[in-house]
Amino acid sequence: MRTRTPTAHLLAEGAPAAPLLLHRSENPWGASPKAVEAARAELLRVHRYPDPRHTALIDALSAHHRVTTDRVAVGNGVDEIIMLLALALRDTGRAVVNEATYQGYLKCLEAVGLRVVQVPLEHHRVGPAALMDEMAKGAALVFVCNPHNPTGSVLDAGAVRSLCETARATGSHIVFDEAYAEFADDSFTSALPWAREGGGVSVLRTFSKAYGLASLRVGALIGCPDVVSGIETVQDAMPYHVNRLAQAAACAALQDQAFLEQTRVRIATARMALCSCLDRLGITYLPSQTNFVTVHLPGSASEVTRRLLADQVHVRNATDMGMPGWIRISVGTPSDVLSLVGRLEAVLAPHR
């Protein structure tokens, strides 16, 4: 009988051969204890279907983001919302994404038959002018990752404003994926003020990153009521998108902003430590406003990734994200950073 080889996420953390999981930009400190307890309490009711309308969660998100409930949709992670959005808007025209960005946009858009135009980054950053040019040419749907995955950069306030104004002026719909927003500093400008009123602008947020609920899969969209209604119409074909443990945990996580702030500080401190070590090793990296750092290892990124994997260290080779020669490294705990740097230094030694 054929069996599948266990992948890294199935191996027990803390075991003698526990892998160092630094390839999925997960939160190494986990979720708020209040969120975990809320999920545990729901185990007593697993024989009951979850609320298909996600009422309590939408109410909580509405209060947290200061929007009316008809502007909030939730789904089984941001990935599902992207797919639902693509399905809801698939008859509106062509879509636009950046090259070298999160692959979920292109996969979902192409899966539903949308024609997709990809525009390049500018010096590893999202170039607003190229996106605005596509909107002026009639693009119906535009995805922007901000903070950007995998480069970690952010758009300035002027760029966010210009993109939103252009979307409304041209009739395009622009979607800002702000999955990493909670990790960014004050230089980050959210598109939420635009998504709270009027049309043409949506914002995606997730509980998988800073809130530490990756395995429970909860994502949210804040946007105009028409778009939310379109998503919910598609959802009705397959109800119960967010399970009851996830709904309860997400509500509790939103209530524990103190834990979120603690996580932000921990990530920022560990990210600084990682960058200092990379500086010491003379490794080029991109400044990051996220919980990962993308490093440049031209000519050796694939080999370094392979050798680290052989040593139970998982990092993300960014080649398939359109960045050959680069590796994306999640920010772990301080001990994770020390372990990663030590093993990376050993792997790179023969190349120096």
GROMACS .gro file of C-alpha atoms in nm:
model
  352
    1MET     CA    1   0.000   0.000   0.000
    2ARG     CA    2   0.130   0.342  -0.097
    3THR     CA    3   0.150   0.608   0.170
    4ARG     CA    4   0.240   0.974   0.155
    5THR     CA    5   0.552   1.112   0.315
    6PRO     CA    6   0.459   1.328   0.615
    7THR     CA    7   0.513   1.696   0.547
    8ALA     CA    8   0.672   1.938   0.791
    9HIS     CA    9   0.343   2.063   0.935
   10LEU     CA   10   0.254   1.709   1.048
   11LEU     CA   11   0.568   1.663   1.256
   12ALA     CA   12   0.544   1.740   1.626
   13GLU     CA   13   0.712   2.058   1.739
   14GLY     CA   14   0.947   1.997   2.030
   15ALA     CA   15   1.030   1.643   1.915
   16PRO     CA   16   1.402   1.545   1.895
   17ALA     CA   17   1.403   1.602   1.519
   18ALA     CA   18   1.153   1.887   1.515
   19PRO     CA   19   1.195   2.094   1.199
   20LEU     CA   20   1.252   2.467   1.197
   21LEU     CA   21   0.945   2.595   1.011
   22LEU     CA   22   1.038   2.929   0.858
   23HIS     CA   23   0.872   2.900   0.517
   24ARG     CA   24   0.506   2.992   0.569
   25SER     CA   25   0.526   3.322   0.760
   26GLU     CA   26   0.345   3.171   1.058
   27ASN     CA   27   0.329   3.333   1.402
   28PRO     CA   28   0.572   3.132   1.620
   29TRP     CA   29   0.410   3.259   1.941
   30GLY     CA   30   0.072   3.118   1.849
   31ALA     CA   31  -0.271   3.258   1.923
   32SER     CA   32  -0.411   3.445   2.218
   33PRO     CA   33  -0.488   3.208   2.508
   34LYS     CA   34  -0.839   3.356   2.501
   35ALA     CA   35  -0.879   3.251   2.138
   36VAL     CA   36  -0.751   2.901   2.212
   37GLU     CA   37  -0.992   2.867   2.505
   38ALA     CA   38  -1.283   2.989   2.292
   39ALA     CA   39  -1.203   2.725   2.030
   40ARG     CA   40  -1.168   2.456   2.298
   41ALA     CA   41  -1.510   2.542   2.440
   42GLU     CA   42  -1.668   2.492   2.097
   43LEU     CA   43  -1.545   2.132   2.090
   44LEU     CA   44  -1.845   2.051   2.310
   45ARG     CA   45  -2.070   2.160   2.023
   46VAL     CA   46  -1.898   2.003   1.724
   47HIS     CA   47  -2.211   1.800   1.652
   48ARG     CA   48  -2.386   2.128   1.561
   49TYR     CA   49  -2.329   2.311   1.235
   50PRO     CA   50  -2.167   2.654   1.260
   51ASP     CA   51  -2.360   2.972   1.190
   52PRO     CA   52  -2.363   2.991   0.809
   53ARG     CA   53  -2.405   3.369   0.825
   54HIS     CA   54  -2.108   3.414   1.061
   55THR     CA   55  -2.321   3.662   1.255
   56ALA     CA   56  -2.113   3.705   1.571
   57LEU     CA   57  -1.787   3.720   1.376
   58ILE     CA   58  -1.917   3.976   1.128
   59ASP     CA   59  -2.053   4.183   1.417
   60ALA     CA   60  -1.711   4.168   1.586
   61LEU     CA   61  -1.526   4.262   1.267
   62SER     CA   62  -1.772   4.541   1.200
   63ALA     CA   63  -1.707   4.692   1.544
   64HIS     CA   64  -1.332   4.640   1.523
   65HIS     CA   65  -1.293   4.804   1.181
   66ARG     CA   66  -1.569   5.063   1.238
   67VAL     CA   67  -1.782   4.966   0.940
   68THR     CA   68  -2.143   4.861   0.892
   69THR     CA   69  -2.206   4.488   0.883
   70ASP     CA   70  -2.310   4.496   0.516
   71ARG     CA   71  -1.952   4.585   0.432
   72VAL     CA   72  -1.800   4.271   0.587
   73ALA     CA   73  -1.764   3.923   0.438
   74VAL     CA   74  -1.572   3.632   0.589
   75GLY     CA   75  -1.440   3.310   0.444
   76ASN     CA   76  -1.223   3.006   0.496
   77GLY     CA   77  -0.903   3.208   0.486
   78VAL     CA   78  -0.818   3.497   0.254
   79ASP     CA   79  -0.754   3.245  -0.025
   80GLU     CA   80  -1.120   3.147  -0.033
   81ILE     CA   81  -1.232   3.508  -0.032
   82ILE     CA   82  -1.007   3.576  -0.332
   83MET     CA   83  -1.170   3.285  -0.513
   84LEU     CA   84  -1.521   3.396  -0.414
   85LEU     CA   85  -1.440   3.748  -0.528
   86ALA     CA   86  -1.311   3.618  -0.860
   87LEU     CA   87  -1.627   3.411  -0.906
   88ALA     CA   88  -1.853   3.702  -0.813
   89LEU     CA   89  -1.680   3.942  -1.053
   90ARG     CA   90  -1.570   3.705  -1.328
   91ASP     CA   91  -1.798   3.863  -1.589
   92THR     CA   92  -1.674   4.216  -1.537
   93GLY     CA   93  -1.359   4.207  -1.755
   94ARG     CA   94  -0.986   4.158  -1.726
   95ALA     CA   95  -0.791   4.154  -1.401
   96VAL     CA   96  -0.449   4.293  -1.305
   97VAL     CA   97  -0.190   4.166  -1.058
   98ASN     CA   98   0.176   4.232  -1.000
   99GLU     CA   99   0.449   3.998  -1.107
  100ALA     CA  100   0.652   3.853  -0.819
  101THR     CA  101   0.365   3.860  -0.573
  102TYR     CA  102   0.139   3.625  -0.379
  103GLN     CA  103   0.043   3.346  -0.617
  104GLY     CA  104  -0.313   3.303  -0.492
  105TYR     CA  105  -0.442   3.597  -0.697
  106LEU     CA  106  -0.329   3.460  -1.032
  107LYS     CA  107  -0.434   3.103  -0.954
  108CYS     CA  108  -0.786   3.203  -0.850
  109LEU     CA  109  -0.839   3.451  -1.132
  110GLU     CA  110  -0.721   3.210  -1.399
  111ALA     CA  111  -0.920   2.922  -1.245
  112VAL     CA  112  -1.246   3.109  -1.309
  113GLY     CA  113  -1.145   3.206  -1.662
  114LEU     CA  114  -1.051   3.570  -1.614
  115ARG     CA  115  -0.789   3.718  -1.842
  116VAL     CA  116  -0.505   3.842  -1.623
  117VAL     CA  117  -0.243   4.108  -1.696
  118GLN     CA  118   0.072   4.101  -1.484
  119VAL     CA  119   0.272   4.419  -1.429
  120PRO     CA  120   0.628   4.413  -1.294
  121LEU     CA  121   0.745   4.549  -0.963
  122GLU     CA  122   0.969   4.855  -0.956
  123HIS     CA  123   1.290   4.786  -0.763
  124HIS     CA  124   1.112   4.518  -0.559
  125ARG     CA  125   0.822   4.749  -0.478
  126VAL     CA  126   0.468   4.785  -0.610
  127GLY     CA  127   0.465   5.059  -0.874
  128PRO     CA  128   0.133   5.248  -0.849
  129ALA     CA  129   0.173   5.422  -1.187
  130ALA     CA  130   0.162   5.094  -1.382
  131LEU     CA  131  -0.149   4.979  -1.195
  132MET     CA  132  -0.323   5.311  -1.249
  133ASP     CA  133  -0.238   5.292  -1.617
  134GLU     CA  134  -0.407   4.951  -1.639
  135MET     CA  135  -0.714   5.086  -1.463
  136ALA     CA  136  -0.728   5.372  -1.711
  137LYS     CA  137  -0.722   5.110  -1.989
  138GLY     CA  138  -1.033   4.946  -1.846
  139ALA     CA  139  -0.910   4.684  -1.598
  140ALA     CA  140  -1.208   4.562  -1.398
  141LEU     CA  141  -1.033   4.401  -1.100
  142VAL     CA  142  -0.692   4.486  -0.951
  143PHE     CA  143  -0.512   4.310  -0.666
  144VAL     CA  144  -0.244   4.488  -0.463
  145CYS     CA  145  -0.051   4.317  -0.186
  146ASN     CA  146   0.034   4.580   0.079
  147PRO     CA  147   0.251   4.511   0.279
  148HIS     CA  148   0.392   4.321  -0.013
  149ASN     CA  149   0.457   3.947  -0.016
  150PRO     CA  150   0.736   3.844  -0.075
  151THR     CA  151   0.936   4.170  -0.065
  152GLY     CA  152   0.801   4.314   0.263
  153SER     CA  153   0.767   4.669   0.125
  154VAL     CA  154   0.475   4.907   0.179
  155LEU     CA  155   0.308   5.172  -0.035
  156ASP     CA  156   0.322   5.529   0.090
  157ALA     CA  157   0.009   5.724   0.176
  158GLY     CA  158   0.008   5.913  -0.153
  159ALA     CA  159   0.024   5.593  -0.355
  160VAL     CA  160  -0.267   5.434  -0.164
  161ARG     CA  161  -0.476   5.746  -0.210
  162SER     CA  162  -0.397   5.769  -0.583
  163LEU     CA  163  -0.482   5.403  -0.642
  164CYS     CA  164  -0.815   5.437  -0.462
  165GLU     CA  165  -0.904   5.760  -0.643
  166THR     CA  166  -0.814   5.606  -0.979
  167ALA     CA  167  -1.025   5.297  -0.910
  168ARG     CA  168  -1.329   5.511  -0.837
  169ALA     CA  169  -1.269   5.743  -1.132
  170THR     CA  170  -1.228   5.458  -1.383
  171GLY     CA  171  -1.489   5.217  -1.247
  172SER     CA  172  -1.227   4.956  -1.162
  173HIS     CA  173  -1.240   4.759  -0.839
  174ILE     CA  174  -0.913   4.750  -0.645
  175VAL     CA  175  -0.849   4.495  -0.370
  176PHE     CA  176  -0.577   4.567  -0.114
  177ASP     CA  177  -0.451   4.247   0.047
  178GLU     CA  178  -0.339   4.367   0.391
  179ALA     CA  179  -0.264   4.025   0.539
  180TYR     CA  180   0.054   4.157   0.704
  181ALA     CA  181  -0.082   4.495   0.813
  182GLU     CA  182  -0.058   4.422   1.185
  183PHE     CA  183   0.320   4.381   1.159
  184ALA     CA  184   0.385   4.713   0.985
  185ASP     CA  185   0.500   5.034   1.154
  186ASP     CA  186   0.358   5.385   1.119
  187SER     CA  187   0.487   5.417   0.763
  188PHE     CA  188   0.208   5.180   0.654
  189THR     CA  189  -0.114   5.331   0.519
  190SER     CA  190  -0.420   5.111   0.512
  191ALA     CA  191  -0.689   5.142   0.246
  192LEU     CA  192  -0.954   5.079   0.512
  193PRO     CA  193  -1.074   5.443   0.518
  194TRP     CA  194  -1.162   5.404   0.150
  195ALA     CA  195  -1.324   5.063   0.199
  196ARG     CA  196  -1.544   5.194   0.480
  197GLU     CA  197  -1.750   5.414   0.249
  198GLY     CA  198  -1.824   5.444  -0.120
  199GLY     CA  199  -1.732   5.176  -0.373
  200GLY     CA  200  -1.443   5.056  -0.584
  201VAL     CA  201  -1.214   4.959  -0.294
  202SER     CA  202  -1.194   4.643  -0.083
  203VAL     CA  203  -0.948   4.537   0.186
  204LEU     CA  204  -0.854   4.182   0.283
  205ARG     CA  205  -0.746   4.093   0.636
  206THR     CA  206  -0.654   3.756   0.787
  207PHE     CA  207  -0.638   3.583   1.123
  208SER     CA  208  -0.364   3.349   1.000
  209LYS     CA  209  -0.063   3.577   1.054
  210ALA     CA  210  -0.047   3.815   1.349
  211TYR     CA  211  -0.345   3.656   1.524
  212GLY     CA  212  -0.186   3.310   1.501
  213LEU     CA  213  -0.492   3.118   1.380
  214ALA     CA  214  -0.341   2.978   1.060
  215SER     CA  215  -0.486   2.628   1.096
  216LEU     CA  216  -0.839   2.752   1.165
  217ARG     CA  217  -0.860   2.950   0.837
  218VAL     CA  218  -1.040   3.279   0.885
  219GLY     CA  219  -1.019   3.567   0.640
  220ALA     CA  220  -1.223   3.883   0.600
  221LEU     CA  221  -1.309   4.136   0.332
  222ILE     CA  222  -1.416   4.492   0.403
  223GLY     CA  223  -1.573   4.663   0.101
  224CYS     CA  224  -1.887   4.798  -0.058
  225PRO     CA  225  -2.220   4.622   0.007
  226ASP     CA  226  -2.258   4.518  -0.357
  227VAL     CA  227  -1.930   4.327  -0.353
  228VAL     CA  228  -2.007   4.169  -0.016
  229SER     CA  229  -2.349   4.064  -0.145
  230GLY     CA  230  -2.188   3.909  -0.453
  231ILE     CA  231  -1.950   3.708  -0.237
  232GLU     CA  232  -2.232   3.590  -0.011
  233THR     CA  233  -2.438   3.482  -0.312
  234VAL     CA  234  -2.156   3.255  -0.424
  235GLN     CA  235  -2.107   3.131  -0.067
  236ASP     CA  236  -2.470   3.023  -0.048
  237ALA     CA  237  -2.395   2.746  -0.299
  238MET     CA  238  -2.173   2.577  -0.038
  239PRO     CA  239  -2.263   2.685   0.317
  240TYR     CA  240  -2.066   2.657   0.642
  241HIS     CA  241  -1.744   2.811   0.516
  242VAL     CA  242  -1.593   2.899   0.856
  243ASN     CA  243  -1.623   2.629   1.121
  244ARG     CA  244  -1.756   2.704   1.467
  245LEU     CA  245  -1.417   2.671   1.641
  246ALA     CA  246  -1.269   2.924   1.398
  247GLN     CA  247  -1.557   3.171   1.437
  248ALA     CA  248  -1.532   3.162   1.817
  249ALA     CA  249  -1.153   3.187   1.819
  250ALA     CA  250  -1.149   3.482   1.579
  251CYS     CA  251  -1.403   3.672   1.790
  252ALA     CA  252  -1.195   3.613   2.102
  253ALA     CA  253  -0.871   3.709   1.924
  254LEU     CA  254  -1.017   4.045   1.824
  255GLN     CA  255  -1.098   4.110   2.189
  256ASP     CA  256  -0.738   4.046   2.298
  257GLN     CA  257  -0.554   4.336   2.138
  258ALA     CA  258  -0.299   4.330   2.420
  259PHE     CA  259  -0.180   3.989   2.303
  260LEU     CA  260  -0.167   4.116   1.945
  261GLU     CA  261   0.048   4.410   2.050
  262GLN     CA  262   0.280   4.174   2.237
  263THR     CA  263   0.313   3.967   1.922
  264ARG     CA  264   0.391   4.276   1.712
  265VAL     CA  265   0.670   4.378   1.948
  266ARG     CA  266   0.815   4.027   1.958
  267ILE     CA  267   0.815   3.999   1.578
  268ALA     CA  268   0.971   4.342   1.532
  269THR     CA  269   1.246   4.261   1.785
  270ALA     CA  270   1.321   3.921   1.630
  271ARG     CA  271   1.318   4.073   1.280
  272MET     CA  272   1.577   4.330   1.386
  273ALA     CA  273   1.792   4.053   1.533
  274LEU     CA  274   1.767   3.851   1.212
  275CYS     CA  275   1.862   4.151   0.999
  276SER     CA  276   2.159   4.228   1.226
  277CYS     CA  277   2.282   3.872   1.180
  278LEU     CA  278   2.237   3.897   0.802
  279ASP     CA  279   2.438   4.220   0.807
  280ARG     CA  280   2.715   4.041   0.996
  281LEU     CA  281   2.718   3.767   0.735
  282GLY     CA  282   2.722   4.019   0.452
  283ILE     CA  283   2.393   3.890   0.308
  284THR     CA  284   2.177   4.133   0.112
  285TYR     CA  285   1.812   4.148   0.215
  286LEU     CA  286   1.507   4.366   0.154
  287PRO     CA  287   1.378   4.593   0.434
  288SER     CA  288   1.060   4.437   0.565
  289GLN     CA  289   0.739   4.554   0.729
  290THR     CA  290   0.619   4.196   0.774
  291ASN     CA  291   0.702   3.881   0.970
  292PHE     CA  292   0.948   3.761   0.707
  293VAL     CA  293   1.272   3.883   0.550
  294THR     CA  294   1.364   3.809   0.189
  295VAL     CA  295   1.735   3.759   0.128
  296HIS     CA  296   1.941   3.759  -0.191
  297LEU     CA  297   2.159   3.458  -0.265
  298PRO     CA  298   2.221   3.483  -0.642
  299GLY     CA  299   2.325   3.157  -0.801
  300SER     CA  300   2.285   2.961  -0.479
  301ALA     CA  301   1.931   3.017  -0.350
  302SER     CA  302   1.802   2.679  -0.468
  303GLU     CA  303   2.106   2.493  -0.339
  304VAL     CA  304   2.097   2.672  -0.003
  305THR     CA  305   1.726   2.595   0.030
  306ARG     CA  306   1.792   2.228  -0.046
  307ARG     CA  307   2.080   2.200   0.201
  308LEU     CA  308   1.887   2.375   0.476
  309LEU     CA  309   1.593   2.141   0.418
  310ALA     CA  310   1.828   1.844   0.456
  311ASP     CA  311   1.911   1.990   0.798
  312GLN     CA  312   1.537   2.020   0.888
  313VAL     CA  313   1.531   2.396   0.824
  314HIS     CA  314   1.240   2.504   0.603
  315VAL     CA  315   1.270   2.836   0.419
  316ARG     CA  316   1.088   2.955   0.106
  317ASN     CA  317   1.275   2.958  -0.224
  318ALA     CA  318   1.112   3.258  -0.393
  319THR     CA  319   1.185   3.141  -0.748
  320ASP     CA  320   0.828   3.026  -0.806
  321MET     CA  321   0.708   3.365  -0.681
  322GLY     CA  322   0.899   3.535  -0.960
  323MET     CA  323   1.215   3.614  -0.762
  324PRO     CA  324   1.491   3.371  -0.863
  325GLY     CA  325   1.797   3.401  -0.644
  326TRP     CA  326   1.594   3.506  -0.339
  327ILE     CA  327   1.484   3.319  -0.026
  328ARG     CA  328   1.202   3.428   0.204
  329ILE     CA  329   1.268   3.355   0.571
  330SER     CA  330   0.992   3.377   0.831
  331VAL     CA  331   1.074   3.560   1.152
  332GLY     CA  332   1.076   3.306   1.432
  333THR     CA  333   1.146   3.323   1.803
  334PRO     CA  334   1.489   3.448   1.919
  335SER     CA  335   1.607   3.087   1.947
  336ASP     CA  336   1.473   3.017   1.597
  337VAL     CA  337   1.672   3.312   1.464
  338LEU     CA  338   1.992   3.189   1.628
  339SER     CA  339   1.941   2.837   1.495
  340LEU     CA  340   1.864   2.958   1.145
  341VAL     CA  341   2.163   3.192   1.131
  342GLY     CA  342   2.400   2.925   1.259
  343ARG     CA  343   2.285   2.672   1.002
  344LEU     CA  344   2.276   2.929   0.724
  345GLU     CA  345   2.633   3.032   0.802
  346ALA     CA  346   2.744   2.668   0.789
  347VAL     CA  347   2.569   2.611   0.456
  348LEU     CA  348   2.720   2.925   0.303
  349ALA     CA  349   3.074   2.857   0.428
  350PRO     CA  350   3.184   2.656   0.120
  351HIS     CA  351   3.063   2.939  -0.106
  352ARG     CA  352   3.274   3.205   0.063
   0.00000   0.00000   0.00000
